[in-house]
Structures are given as structure tokens and as C-alpha cells.
GROMACS .gro file of C-alpha atoms in nm:
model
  200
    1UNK     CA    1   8.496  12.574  10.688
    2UNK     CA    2   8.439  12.788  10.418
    3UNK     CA    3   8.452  12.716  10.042
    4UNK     CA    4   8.419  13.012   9.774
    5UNK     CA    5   8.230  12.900   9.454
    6UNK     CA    6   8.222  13.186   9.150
    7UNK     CA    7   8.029  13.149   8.850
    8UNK     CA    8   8.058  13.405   8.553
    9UNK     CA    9   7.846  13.678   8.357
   10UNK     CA   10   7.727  13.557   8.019
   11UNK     CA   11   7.936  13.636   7.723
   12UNK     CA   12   8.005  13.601   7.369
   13UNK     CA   13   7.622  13.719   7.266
   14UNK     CA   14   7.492  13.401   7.498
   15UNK     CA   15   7.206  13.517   7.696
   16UNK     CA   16   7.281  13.315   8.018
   17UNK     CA   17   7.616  13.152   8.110
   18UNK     CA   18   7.545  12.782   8.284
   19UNK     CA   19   7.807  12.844   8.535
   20UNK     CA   20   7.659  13.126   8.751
   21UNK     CA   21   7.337  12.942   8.665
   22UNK     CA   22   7.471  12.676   8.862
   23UNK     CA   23   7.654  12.824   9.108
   24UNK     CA   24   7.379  13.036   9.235
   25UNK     CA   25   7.153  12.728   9.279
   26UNK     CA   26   7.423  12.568   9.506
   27UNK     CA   27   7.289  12.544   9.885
   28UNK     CA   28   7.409  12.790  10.121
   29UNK     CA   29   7.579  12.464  10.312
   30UNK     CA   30   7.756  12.141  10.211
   31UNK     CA   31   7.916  11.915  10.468
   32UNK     CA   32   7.840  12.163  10.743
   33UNK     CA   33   8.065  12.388  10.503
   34UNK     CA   34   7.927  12.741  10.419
   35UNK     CA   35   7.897  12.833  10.019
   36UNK     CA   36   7.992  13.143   9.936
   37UNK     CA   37   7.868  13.251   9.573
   38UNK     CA   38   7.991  13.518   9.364
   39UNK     CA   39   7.923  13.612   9.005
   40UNK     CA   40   8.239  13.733   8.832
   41UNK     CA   41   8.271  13.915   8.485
   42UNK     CA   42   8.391  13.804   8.176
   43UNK     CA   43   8.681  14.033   8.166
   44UNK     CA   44   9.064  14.041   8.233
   45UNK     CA   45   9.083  14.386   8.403
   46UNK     CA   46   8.777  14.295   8.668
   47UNK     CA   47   8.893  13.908   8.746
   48UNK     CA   48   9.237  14.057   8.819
   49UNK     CA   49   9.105  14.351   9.044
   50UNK     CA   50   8.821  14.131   9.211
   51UNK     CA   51   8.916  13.814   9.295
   52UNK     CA   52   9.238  13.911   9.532
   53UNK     CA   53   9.008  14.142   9.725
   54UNK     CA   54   8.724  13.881   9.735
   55UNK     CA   55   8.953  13.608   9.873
   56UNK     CA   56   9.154  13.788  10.083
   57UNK     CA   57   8.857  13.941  10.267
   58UNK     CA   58   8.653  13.554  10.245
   59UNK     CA   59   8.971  13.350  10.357
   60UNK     CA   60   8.790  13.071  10.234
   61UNK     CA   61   8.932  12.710  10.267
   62UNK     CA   62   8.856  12.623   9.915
   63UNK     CA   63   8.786  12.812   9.601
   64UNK     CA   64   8.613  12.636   9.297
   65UNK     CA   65   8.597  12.861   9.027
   66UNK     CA   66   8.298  12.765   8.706
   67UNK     CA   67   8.308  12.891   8.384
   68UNK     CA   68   8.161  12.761   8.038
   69UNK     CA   69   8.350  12.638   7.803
   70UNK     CA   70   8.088  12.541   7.493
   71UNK     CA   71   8.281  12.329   7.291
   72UNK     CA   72   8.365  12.037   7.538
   73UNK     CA   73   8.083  11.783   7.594
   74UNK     CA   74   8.142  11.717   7.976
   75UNK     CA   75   8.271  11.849   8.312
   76UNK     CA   76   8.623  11.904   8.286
   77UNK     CA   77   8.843  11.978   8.581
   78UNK     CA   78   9.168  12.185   8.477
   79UNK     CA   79   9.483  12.083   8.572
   80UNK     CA   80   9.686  12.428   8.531
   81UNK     CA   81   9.690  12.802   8.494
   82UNK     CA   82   9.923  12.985   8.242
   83UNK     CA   83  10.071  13.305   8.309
   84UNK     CA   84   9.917  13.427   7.967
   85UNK     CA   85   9.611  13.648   7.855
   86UNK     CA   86   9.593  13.588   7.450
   87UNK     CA   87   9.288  13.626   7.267
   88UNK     CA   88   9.072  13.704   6.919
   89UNK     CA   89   8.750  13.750   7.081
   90UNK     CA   90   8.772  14.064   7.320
   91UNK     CA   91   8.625  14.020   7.676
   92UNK     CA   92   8.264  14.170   7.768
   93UNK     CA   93   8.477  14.504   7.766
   94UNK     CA   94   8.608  14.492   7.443
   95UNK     CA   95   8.961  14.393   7.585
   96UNK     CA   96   9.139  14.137   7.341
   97UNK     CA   97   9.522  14.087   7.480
   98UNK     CA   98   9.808  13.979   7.283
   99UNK     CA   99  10.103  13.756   7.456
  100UNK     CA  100  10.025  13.933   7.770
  101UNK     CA  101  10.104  13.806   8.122
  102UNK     CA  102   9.823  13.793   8.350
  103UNK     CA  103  10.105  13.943   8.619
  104UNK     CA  104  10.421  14.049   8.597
  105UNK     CA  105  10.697  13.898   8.772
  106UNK     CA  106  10.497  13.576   8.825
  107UNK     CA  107  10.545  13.205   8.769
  108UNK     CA  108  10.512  13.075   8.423
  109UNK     CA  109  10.224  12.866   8.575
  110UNK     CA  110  10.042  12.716   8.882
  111UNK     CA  111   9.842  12.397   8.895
  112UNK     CA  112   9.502  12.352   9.083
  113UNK     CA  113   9.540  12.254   9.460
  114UNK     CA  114   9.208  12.078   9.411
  115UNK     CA  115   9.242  11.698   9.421
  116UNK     CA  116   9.128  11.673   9.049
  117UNK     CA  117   9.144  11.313   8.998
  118UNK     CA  118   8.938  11.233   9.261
  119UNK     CA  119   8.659  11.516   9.199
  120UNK     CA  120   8.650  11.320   8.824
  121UNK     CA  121   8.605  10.990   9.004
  122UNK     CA  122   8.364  11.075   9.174
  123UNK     CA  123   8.189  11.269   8.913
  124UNK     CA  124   8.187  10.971   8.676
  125UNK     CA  125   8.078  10.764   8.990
  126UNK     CA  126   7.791  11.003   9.006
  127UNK     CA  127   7.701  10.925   8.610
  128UNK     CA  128   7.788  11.265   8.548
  129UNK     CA  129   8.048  11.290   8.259
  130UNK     CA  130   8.364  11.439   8.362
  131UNK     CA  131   8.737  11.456   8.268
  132UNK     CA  132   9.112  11.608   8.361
  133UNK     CA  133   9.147  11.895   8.113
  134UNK     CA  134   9.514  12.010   8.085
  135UNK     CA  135   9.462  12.381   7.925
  136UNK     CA  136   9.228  12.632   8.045
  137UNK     CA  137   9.287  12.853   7.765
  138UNK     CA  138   9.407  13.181   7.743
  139UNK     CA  139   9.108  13.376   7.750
  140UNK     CA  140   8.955  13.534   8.099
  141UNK     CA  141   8.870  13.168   8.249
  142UNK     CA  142   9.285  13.117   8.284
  143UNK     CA  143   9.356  13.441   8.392
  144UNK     CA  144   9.090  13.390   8.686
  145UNK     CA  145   9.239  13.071   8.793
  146UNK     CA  146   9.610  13.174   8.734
  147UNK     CA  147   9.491  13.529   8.977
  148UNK     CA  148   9.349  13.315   9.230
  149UNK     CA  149   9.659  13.010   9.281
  150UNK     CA  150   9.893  13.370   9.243
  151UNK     CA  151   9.688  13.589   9.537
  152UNK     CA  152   9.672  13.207   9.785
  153UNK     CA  153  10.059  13.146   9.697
  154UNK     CA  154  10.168  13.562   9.740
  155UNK     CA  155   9.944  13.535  10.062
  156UNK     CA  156  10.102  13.241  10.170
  157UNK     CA  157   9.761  13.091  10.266
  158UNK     CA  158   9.691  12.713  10.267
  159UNK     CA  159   9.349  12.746  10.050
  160UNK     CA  160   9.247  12.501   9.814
  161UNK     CA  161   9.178  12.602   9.462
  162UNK     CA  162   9.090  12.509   9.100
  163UNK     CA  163   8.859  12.562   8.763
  164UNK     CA  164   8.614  12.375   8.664
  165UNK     CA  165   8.438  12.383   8.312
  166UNK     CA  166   8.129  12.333   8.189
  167UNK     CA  167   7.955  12.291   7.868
  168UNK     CA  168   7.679  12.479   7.720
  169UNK     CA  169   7.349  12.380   7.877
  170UNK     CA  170   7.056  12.240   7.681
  171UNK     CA  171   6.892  12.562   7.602
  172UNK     CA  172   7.177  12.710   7.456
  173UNK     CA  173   7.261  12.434   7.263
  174UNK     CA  174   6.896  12.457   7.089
  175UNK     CA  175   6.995  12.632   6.829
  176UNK     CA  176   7.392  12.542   6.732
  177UNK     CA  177   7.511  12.159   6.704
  178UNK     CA  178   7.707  12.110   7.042
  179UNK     CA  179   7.697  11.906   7.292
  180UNK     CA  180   7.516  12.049   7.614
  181UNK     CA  181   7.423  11.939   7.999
  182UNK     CA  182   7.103  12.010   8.200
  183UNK     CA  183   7.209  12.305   8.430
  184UNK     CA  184   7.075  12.079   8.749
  185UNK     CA  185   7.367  11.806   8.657
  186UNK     CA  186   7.600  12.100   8.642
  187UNK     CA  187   7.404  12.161   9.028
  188UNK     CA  188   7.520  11.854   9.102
  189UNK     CA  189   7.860  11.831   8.952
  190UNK     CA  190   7.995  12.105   9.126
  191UNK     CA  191   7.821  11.998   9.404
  192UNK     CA  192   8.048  11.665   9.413
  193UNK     CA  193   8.351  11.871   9.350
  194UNK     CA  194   8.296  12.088   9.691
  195UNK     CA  195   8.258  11.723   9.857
  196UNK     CA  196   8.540  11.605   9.751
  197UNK     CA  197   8.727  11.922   9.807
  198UNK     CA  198   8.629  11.980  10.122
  199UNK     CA  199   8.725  11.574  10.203
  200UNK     CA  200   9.125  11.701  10.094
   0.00000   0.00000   0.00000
């Protein structure tokens, strides 16, 4: 078994982003499972171009993707994937899409394969504070989850796959009033989620 876990880049003048902080700590195995890592940027063009190749060449049996969303105060696990890129703030190469599709000629949507219910269970089992988020945005964290469901359904593969977000951690929230997580419970959250993933 093999289970793809991406992190991101920092963006939006952070210095770190808690995602690939956590990712990269992951273990190399979980469950006799191996981990592959990848960092991925904070922009439409290279999530769109990168994650296709990376999967089809991985052929991993579940992806989790991370990214950091700083204004929720817990884990949340998304639900769905729009087929729209639509935002104010341009990505970390000064690309800011209007009412764009993320691809042509695709669905309107996709939801996460992952069992999301059950990851938050578990998570909230765990003490860790977690929830079922039904909007990933519009910004590059959608288009990376709508590009990965799209490349497993084109491909016809039987991967599992899904977002997860995560809030600020602690030492970026030092200096703004928002809620934050330790980066080690973030460790562990998405350590729970490749459990339970990995479980069906």
C-alpha cells in the first residue's frame, strides 16, 4: 500500500505554512503503508501541471492532500471540490483568476473518496478538534483537490482521495488574533486520517 500525503509552500507573506510542516514530519510508514511526501506550490498553473504527473507515476492507494486555511480554528476535512479557480489574492505567482474552471470540459464538482466522517470521529476521539467542512474555497487548495479526484476519475483508477485543512499554527498566530494548533497535533491529525484511510 501506498498513500501520497502533499503539504504546501508558504504563502500570503507567512513565513512557514503548517501543512508541509506537518507533512514532512509524517513517518516514512503507517500501518505497514509507505508515506510518500511532497511539497506542492501555492499556485494554480503548478498544482494543475504537477499533481497528474505525480500521481500517475506514484499510483498511490490514497492521496491526502494538507493545506492551511488560517481562519478556521480546527482540522477540517472537505467534503467537495468545485470546478472553479476565483480569487482577490493572486497565487505565489501573481496569478489571481476570475470565474475560471480549473479544467475544461469537466464535472461541475467531485467529492472526496476519503471516508470523512469517520477520519472526524476519530480525530475528535483523539482530542484533536476536527470537523466536515463543505467548501474548500476557490483559491489553489480547491483547484488541487478538484485536479487530483479529476486525474483518479480520467484514469479510471480506484485511489482514495481528499483535502484536509489546517489552521495556522501557534507561531503564526503570535502576532494576529486567530485561533492556531501546535504543528505536532497537526502530526498527529493527519496521522489519524492516513489510519483511517488506509482502514477504507
Amino acid at each position: 500500500m501506498k498513500v501520497l500525503v502533499t503539504g504546501f509552500e508558504p504563502f500570503g507573506g507567512e513565513g512557514i505554512n503548517p501543512s508541509w510542516e506537518a507533512v514532512s514530519g509524517l513517518p516514512h510508514e503507517i500501518e505497514g503503508a509507505s508515506i510518500v511526501k511532497r511539497q506542492l506550490p501555492v499556485t494554480f498553473n503548478g498544482v494543475r501541471e504537477l499533481l497528474p504527473r505525480l500521481i500517475i507515476k506514484e499510483k498511490p492507494d490514497v492521496v491526502i492532500l494538507a493545506g492551511q486555511a488560517g481562519g478556521r480554528p480546527n482540522i477540517t476535512v472537505e467534503r467537495v471540490a468545485i470546478n472553479v479557480m476565483d480569487s482577490k489574492m493572486p497565487d505565489n505567482e501573481g496569478f489571481a483568476p476570475e470565474d475560471e474552471p480549473v479544467f475544461e470540459d469537466a464535472p461541475a464538482a467531485y467529492f472526496a473518496t476519503l471516508p470523512i466522517k469517520t477520519i472526524v470521529s476519530a480525530l475528535r476521539e483523539a482530542k484533536i478538534p476536527a470537523g466536515v467542512s463543505n467548501t474548500a474555497g476557490t483559491y489553489v487548495c480547491n483547484a488541487a483537490m478538484f485536479t487530483t479526484l479529476h486525474t483518479i476519475a480520467v484514469a479510471g483508477m480506484e485511489t482514495r482521495a481528499g483535502f484536509i485543512h489546517v489552521p495556522f499554527s501557534h507561531e503564526q498566530a503570535l502576532d494576529k488574533p486567530r485561533s492556531s494548533m501546535a504543528i505536532e497535533t497537526i502530526k498527529r491529525a493527519l496521522e489519524v486520517a492516513v489510519r483511517i484511510s488506509l482502514r477504507g
